[in-house]
XYZ file of N, CA, C and O in Angstrom:
428
model
N -124.777 185.110 -168.980
C -123.603 184.685 -168.997
C -123.481 183.394 -169.902
O -122.656 183.070 -170.687
N -124.501 182.350 -169.568
C -124.361 181.289 -170.291
C -124.801 181.520 -171.728
O -123.972 180.688 -172.633
N -125.448 182.389 -172.598
C -125.543 182.856 -173.639
C -124.134 183.076 -174.720
O -123.875 182.616 -175.500
N -123.329 183.728 -173.623
C -122.099 184.291 -174.099
C -121.085 183.050 -173.916
O -120.436 183.126 -175.185
N -121.108 181.881 -172.836
C -120.465 181.051 -173.190
C -120.676 180.171 -174.247
O -119.994 179.319 -174.904
N -121.940 179.713 -174.456
C -122.470 179.255 -175.826
C -121.783 179.700 -177.344
O -121.435 179.093 -177.889
N -121.616 181.129 -177.152
C -120.907 181.620 -178.410
C -119.690 181.406 -178.529
O -119.018 181.317 -179.254
N -119.124 181.778 -177.379
C -117.331 181.531 -177.382
C -116.783 180.134 -177.315
O -116.092 180.073 -177.877
N -117.617 179.320 -176.532
C -117.277 178.105 -176.347
C -117.873 176.927 -177.441
O -117.066 175.806 -177.077
N -118.436 177.073 -178.138
C -118.932 176.327 -178.926
C -118.804 176.227 -180.526
O -119.004 177.405 -180.821
N -118.443 175.370 -181.283
C -118.431 175.339 -182.530
C -119.391 175.161 -183.429
O -119.148 175.547 -184.567
N -120.332 174.412 -182.925
C -121.468 174.079 -183.843
C -122.323 175.274 -184.196
O -122.489 176.096 -183.329
N -122.755 175.398 -185.594
C -123.650 176.630 -186.110
C -125.096 176.706 -185.313
O -125.331 177.920 -184.851
N -125.875 175.495 -184.803
C -127.031 175.622 -184.445
C -126.679 176.113 -183.067
O -127.954 176.840 -182.796
N -125.990 176.001 -182.302
C -125.787 176.715 -181.138
C -125.668 177.774 -181.051
O -126.452 178.535 -180.309
N -124.401 178.300 -181.921
C -124.469 179.779 -182.044
C -125.907 180.341 -182.628
O -126.221 181.462 -181.781
N -126.285 179.871 -183.678
C -127.597 180.450 -183.785
C -128.682 180.441 -182.802
O -129.432 181.717 -182.804
N -128.822 179.577 -182.221
C -129.709 179.510 -180.988
C -129.393 180.577 -179.896
O -130.303 181.589 -179.226
N -128.051 180.444 -179.153
C -127.755 181.735 -178.650
C -127.901 183.283 -178.935
O -128.599 184.050 -178.622
N -127.531 183.522 -180.340
C -127.795 184.704 -181.125
C -129.128 185.004 -181.092
O -129.747 186.275 -180.938
N -130.132 184.037 -181.151
C -131.374 183.986 -181.597
C -132.041 184.523 -180.014
O -132.760 185.601 -180.224
N -131.605 184.151 -179.205
C -132.174 184.466 -177.765
C -131.819 185.853 -177.378
O -132.364 186.743 -177.123
N -130.444 186.125 -177.658
C -129.904 187.588 -177.456
C -130.837 188.712 -178.140
O -130.879 189.475 -177.633
N -131.229 188.311 -179.327
C -131.545 189.189 -180.373
C -133.087 189.383 -179.869
O -133.614 190.443 -179.911
N -133.789 188.430 -179.278
C -135.143 188.600 -179.125
C -135.308 189.476 -177.657
O -135.808 190.128 -177.502
N -134.203 189.070 -176.659
C -134.113 189.512 -175.412
C -133.863 191.153 -175.581
O -134.473 192.052 -175.186
N -133.005 191.431 -176.904
C -132.766 192.862 -177.249
C -133.788 193.381 -177.582
O -134.271 194.355 -177.657
N -134.882 192.763 -178.180
C -136.102 193.482 -179.024
C -137.131 193.480 -177.850
O -137.514 194.494 -177.653
N -137.190 192.535 -176.963
C -138.416 192.844 -176.048
C -138.045 193.271 -174.553
O -138.922 193.903 -174.060
N -136.932 193.392 -174.364
C -136.180 193.747 -172.945
C -135.201 194.458 -173.010
O -134.027 194.472 -172.239
N -135.151 195.367 -173.869
C -133.900 196.003 -174.489
C -133.285 196.968 -172.749
O -132.328 197.037 -172.971
N -134.330 197.651 -172.248
C -133.874 198.338 -171.318
C -133.015 197.550 -170.270
O -132.183 198.032 -169.746
N -133.615 196.312 -170.102
C -133.213 195.446 -169.042
C -131.455 194.651 -169.532
O -130.716 194.739 -168.956
N -131.323 194.392 -170.825
C -130.344 193.897 -171.480
C -129.448 194.730 -171.518
O -127.839 194.470 -171.747
N -129.889 196.416 -171.590
C -128.622 197.706 -171.689
C -127.392 197.151 -171.019
O -126.118 197.580 -171.116
N -127.882 196.768 -169.596
C -126.239 196.626 -168.492
C -125.364 195.412 -168.981
O -124.749 195.055 -168.395
N -125.921 194.502 -169.926
C -124.913 193.456 -170.611
C -124.312 193.902 -171.752
O -123.263 193.074 -172.133
N -124.212 194.938 -172.233
C -123.841 195.125 -173.570
C -122.562 195.088 -173.395
O -121.884 194.808 -174.294
N -121.688 196.018 -172.603
C -120.345 195.997 -172.245
C -120.095 194.387 -172.293
O -118.721 194.432 -172.769
N -120.531 193.327 -171.574
C -119.921 192.280 -171.740
C -120.288 191.543 -172.932
O -119.284 190.487 -173.340
N -121.692 191.791 -173.664
C -121.687 191.030 -174.958
C -121.282 191.239 -175.920
O -120.909 190.688 -176.883
N -120.433 192.878 -176.076
C -119.812 193.163 -177.202
C -118.367 192.760 -177.660
O -118.563 192.074 -179.020
N -117.476 192.231 -176.870
C -116.662 191.859 -177.178
C -116.890 190.435 -178.122
O -115.787 189.944 -178.928
N -117.665 189.526 -177.529
C -118.017 188.154 -177.765
C -118.714 188.371 -178.958
O -118.019 187.777 -180.172
N -119.872 189.558 -179.361
C -120.337 189.493 -180.689
C -119.201 190.239 -181.685
O -119.128 189.684 -182.765
N -118.306 191.257 -181.662
C -117.440 191.308 -182.316
C -116.463 190.376 -182.813
O -116.113 190.379 -184.083
N -116.292 189.202 -181.736
C -115.230 188.238 -182.087
C -116.128 187.349 -182.955
O -115.585 186.764 -184.089
N -117.347 187.480 -183.072
C -118.040 186.487 -183.660
C -118.147 186.544 -185.163
O -118.599 186.058 -186.108
N -118.037 188.011 -185.695
C -118.110 188.450 -186.703
C -117.262 187.636 -187.638
O -117.049 187.726 -188.674
N -115.965 187.092 -187.250
C -115.077 186.374 -187.756
C -115.525 185.071 -187.986
O -114.858 184.166 -188.263
N -116.832 184.384 -187.574
C -117.239 183.087 -187.708
C -117.160 182.806 -189.133
O -117.683 183.444 -189.788
N -116.917 181.466 -189.228
C -116.744 180.886 -190.721
C -118.309 180.980 -191.458
O -118.557 181.141 -192.523
N -119.283 180.588 -190.632
C -120.721 180.657 -191.089
C -121.520 181.978 -191.216
O -121.438 182.553 -190.442
N -121.451 182.265 -192.646
C -122.481 183.230 -192.882
C -123.599 183.630 -192.322
O -123.849 184.833 -191.932
N -124.296 182.556 -191.916
C -125.493 182.317 -191.054
C -125.421 183.298 -189.658
O -126.289 183.948 -189.007
N -124.444 182.613 -189.030
C -124.117 183.387 -187.493
C -123.686 184.586 -187.866
O -124.092 185.212 -187.127
N -122.836 185.113 -188.607
C -122.455 186.316 -189.066
C -123.370 187.327 -189.258
O -123.572 188.374 -188.550
N -124.536 186.691 -189.963
C -125.880 187.555 -190.334
C -126.445 187.722 -189.123
O -127.180 189.058 -188.730
N -126.843 186.862 -188.388
C -127.677 187.280 -187.274
C -126.938 187.620 -186.295
O -127.604 188.641 -185.282
N -125.566 187.594 -186.250
C -124.910 188.328 -185.126
C -124.609 190.070 -185.528
O -124.878 190.660 -184.701
N -125.006 190.209 -186.951
C -125.165 191.696 -187.362
C -126.188 192.309 -186.803
O -126.532 193.181 -186.538
N -127.627 191.299 -186.946
C -128.852 191.613 -186.787
C -128.822 192.251 -185.037
O -129.501 193.062 -184.416
N -128.285 191.108 -184.274
C -127.930 191.501 -182.983
C -127.318 192.957 -182.497
O -127.796 193.914 -181.809
N -126.422 193.192 -183.213
C -125.267 194.283 -182.905
C -126.210 195.480 -183.142
O -126.053 196.715 -182.775
N -126.914 195.491 -184.779
C -127.941 196.554 -185.019
C -129.125 196.718 -184.090
O -129.297 198.007 -183.755
N -129.449 196.103 -183.338
C -130.588 195.729 -182.512
C -129.865 196.545 -181.310
O -130.654 197.551 -180.745
N -128.519 196.499 -180.781
C -127.879 197.159 -179.693
C -127.759 198.353 -179.977
O -127.721 199.099 -179.138
N -127.561 198.533 -181.181
C -127.007 200.308 -181.848
C -128.671 201.068 -181.754
O -128.189 202.160 -181.803
N -129.752 200.627 -181.975
C -130.841 201.092 -182.187
C -131.445 201.575 -180.485
O -131.540 200.944 -179.764
N -131.389 203.060 -180.275
C -131.776 203.442 -179.465
C -133.534 203.388 -179.377
O -133.991 203.549 -179.993
N -133.742 203.114 -177.910
C -135.426 203.315 -177.714
C -135.686 204.947 -177.613
O -134.755 205.589 -176.755
N -136.654 205.411 -178.469
C -136.599 206.702 -178.457
C -138.389 206.967 -177.476
O -139.185 205.987 -177.733
N -138.486 208.155 -176.947
C -139.646 208.621 -176.376
C -140.438 208.939 -177.345
O -140.424 209.280 -178.747
N -141.930 209.437 -177.018
C -142.952 210.043 -178.031
C -142.233 211.317 -178.717
O -143.221 211.405 -179.581
N -141.114 212.245 -178.092
C -140.910 213.296 -178.627
C -139.548 212.699 -179.651
O -139.126 213.784 -180.263
N -139.434 211.700 -179.794
C -138.247 211.068 -180.658
C -136.974 211.291 -179.887
O -135.975 211.078 -181.154
N -136.961 211.519 -178.554
C -135.554 211.668 -177.773
C -135.139 210.601 -177.637
O -136.100 209.719 -176.844
N -133.685 210.066 -177.569
C -133.303 209.008 -177.316
C -132.652 209.294 -175.801
O -131.802 210.283 -175.726
N -132.243 208.102 -174.895
C -131.311 208.290 -173.720
C -130.044 208.232 -174.378
O -129.601 207.810 -175.356
N -128.944 209.323 -173.448
C -127.711 209.560 -173.819
C -127.202 208.037 -173.986
O -126.309 207.730 -174.766
N -127.593 207.131 -172.924
C -126.553 205.964 -172.847
C -126.692 205.323 -173.931
O -125.708 204.471 -174.516
N -127.873 205.098 -174.319
C -128.134 204.368 -175.906
C -127.539 204.937 -177.226
O -126.947 204.366 -178.017
N -127.334 206.234 -176.990
C -126.797 206.977 -178.401
C -125.027 206.740 -178.123
O -124.505 206.212 -179.058
N -124.822 206.350 -176.649
C -123.450 206.004 -176.702
C -123.166 204.685 -176.880
O -122.451 204.169 -177.366
N -124.141 203.735 -176.744
C -124.237 202.192 -177.257
C -124.147 202.374 -178.805
O -123.166 201.318 -179.362
N -124.722 203.205 -179.815
C -124.467 203.005 -181.182
C -122.776 203.761 -181.288
O -122.281 202.588 -182.193
N -122.540 204.521 -180.646
C -121.048 204.910 -181.086
C -119.809 203.633 -180.700
O -119.082 203.567 -180.885
N -120.282 202.828 -179.403
C -119.609 201.861 -178.928
C -119.563 200.631 -179.978
O -118.610 200.104 -180.047
N -120.850 200.634 -180.334
C -120.868 199.158 -181.301
C -119.856 199.809 -182.487
O -119.274 198.775 -183.078
N -119.937 200.913 -183.102
C -119.390 201.115 -184.481
C -117.826 201.768 -184.241
O -117.294 200.970 -184.893
N -117.503 201.852 -182.921
C -116.082 202.048 -183.109
C -115.343 200.417 -182.713
O -114.575 200.261 -183.091
N -116.310 199.648 -182.519
C -115.938 198.273 -182.172
C -115.701 197.488 -183.539
O -114.664 196.693 -183.603
N -116.371 197.797 -184.337
C -116.371 197.119 -185.781
C -115.415 197.830 -186.554
O -114.658 197.001 -186.936
N -115.245 199.302 -186.465
C -114.328 199.940 -186.948
C -112.716 199.608 -186.595
O -111.940 199.232 -187.608
N -112.766 199.332 -185.340
C -111.455 198.828 -184.734
C -111.307 197.186 -185.204
O -110.117 196.964 -185.763
N -111.991 196.456 -185.387
C -111.825 195.303 -185.769
C -111.447 195.137 -187.235
O -110.370 194.446 -187.753
N -111.948 195.994 -188.158
C -111.765 196.169 -189.579
C -110.383 196.597 -189.833
O -109.823 196.529 -190.643
N -110.011 197.749 -188.976
C -108.665 198.182 -189.077
C -107.637 197.279 -188.765
O -106.514 196.983 -189.375
N -108.032 196.292 -187.748
C -106.759 195.343 -187.197
C -106.922 194.112 -188.213
O -105.730 193.378 -188.050
N -108.081 194.013 -188.795
C -108.140 192.792 -189.816
C -108.957 193.104 -190.942
O -109.694 192.894 -191.018
N -107.802 193.693 -191.780
C -108.348 193.993 -193.221
C -108.807 192.741 -193.951
O -109.522 192.813 -195.036
N -108.053 191.453 -193.793
C -108.392 190.574 -194.115
C -110.334 190.105 -194.293
O -110.863 189.919 -195.132
N -110.351 190.066 -193.218
C -112.143 190.304 -192.864
C -112.662 191.030 -193.593
O -113.786 190.652 -194.153
N -112.434 192.092 -193.609
C -113.337 193.394 -194.213
C -113.186 193.064 -195.505
O -114.391 193.267 -196.372
N -112.277 192.394 -196.271
C -111.982 192.357 -197.713
C -113.117 190.928 -197.899
O -113.614 190.879 -199.121
N -113.397 189.585 -196.862
C -113.678 188.669 -197.359
C -115.213 188.617 -196.803
O -115.787 187.861 -197.517
N -115.745 189.727 -196.046
C -116.999 189.649 -195.354
C -117.761 190.965 -196.247
O -118.517 191.445 -196.266
């Protein structure tokens, strides 16, 4: 929750970059453990796509892509819940762009 608060309540770029960096690392190293936080994180990450800092937006997109990537077993199969995460992220981004055409054009 603290990382989410840092993203939501801080305006300075280094703090946002640090919070996103931690989330990105946790999604990479402990994706299974982090999956339970995706629904809580996603609205904040989607809002962060509107950040004026390009660096923040790029790292945010990296986090979103890491959420979207499903862990696959040795047969190449993904868990159904992780496939749903991809759909959840994609639908959230499409919804944002549908509501905010200016963001789509400027980013």
